[in-house]
């Protein structure tokens, strides 16, 4: 299964099909931002966290 990120809904789907909330988005300067400027995100919950570089997702990123 392919991973995907939906920034508008603040969701990340991992390769196992589990859905995790996107909790923070960062722009190219490392500042917190909204979906339109995000280049990386942190997603997850209690004990399972993901730091995601959005450039690695190509068309798997939805805004």
Phi, psi and omega in degrees: 000143180272140177283153179211154177232131174245104185289324181297321179267357179057051181230146174235130175253119182278177185292345176268359180089004178282142181258129181234145177286143170276119186261336180209142176239144181233145176270185184292346177264002181082011179267148175296144184207183175266179183301326185294334182250000187292134173242344176209158180218160170246129180229153175136183177210162176001093173089351179228100185240148180228131171254119190241127173270112187295339179294341180279351184264342181055240181278005177275007177253126179244134179249000000 
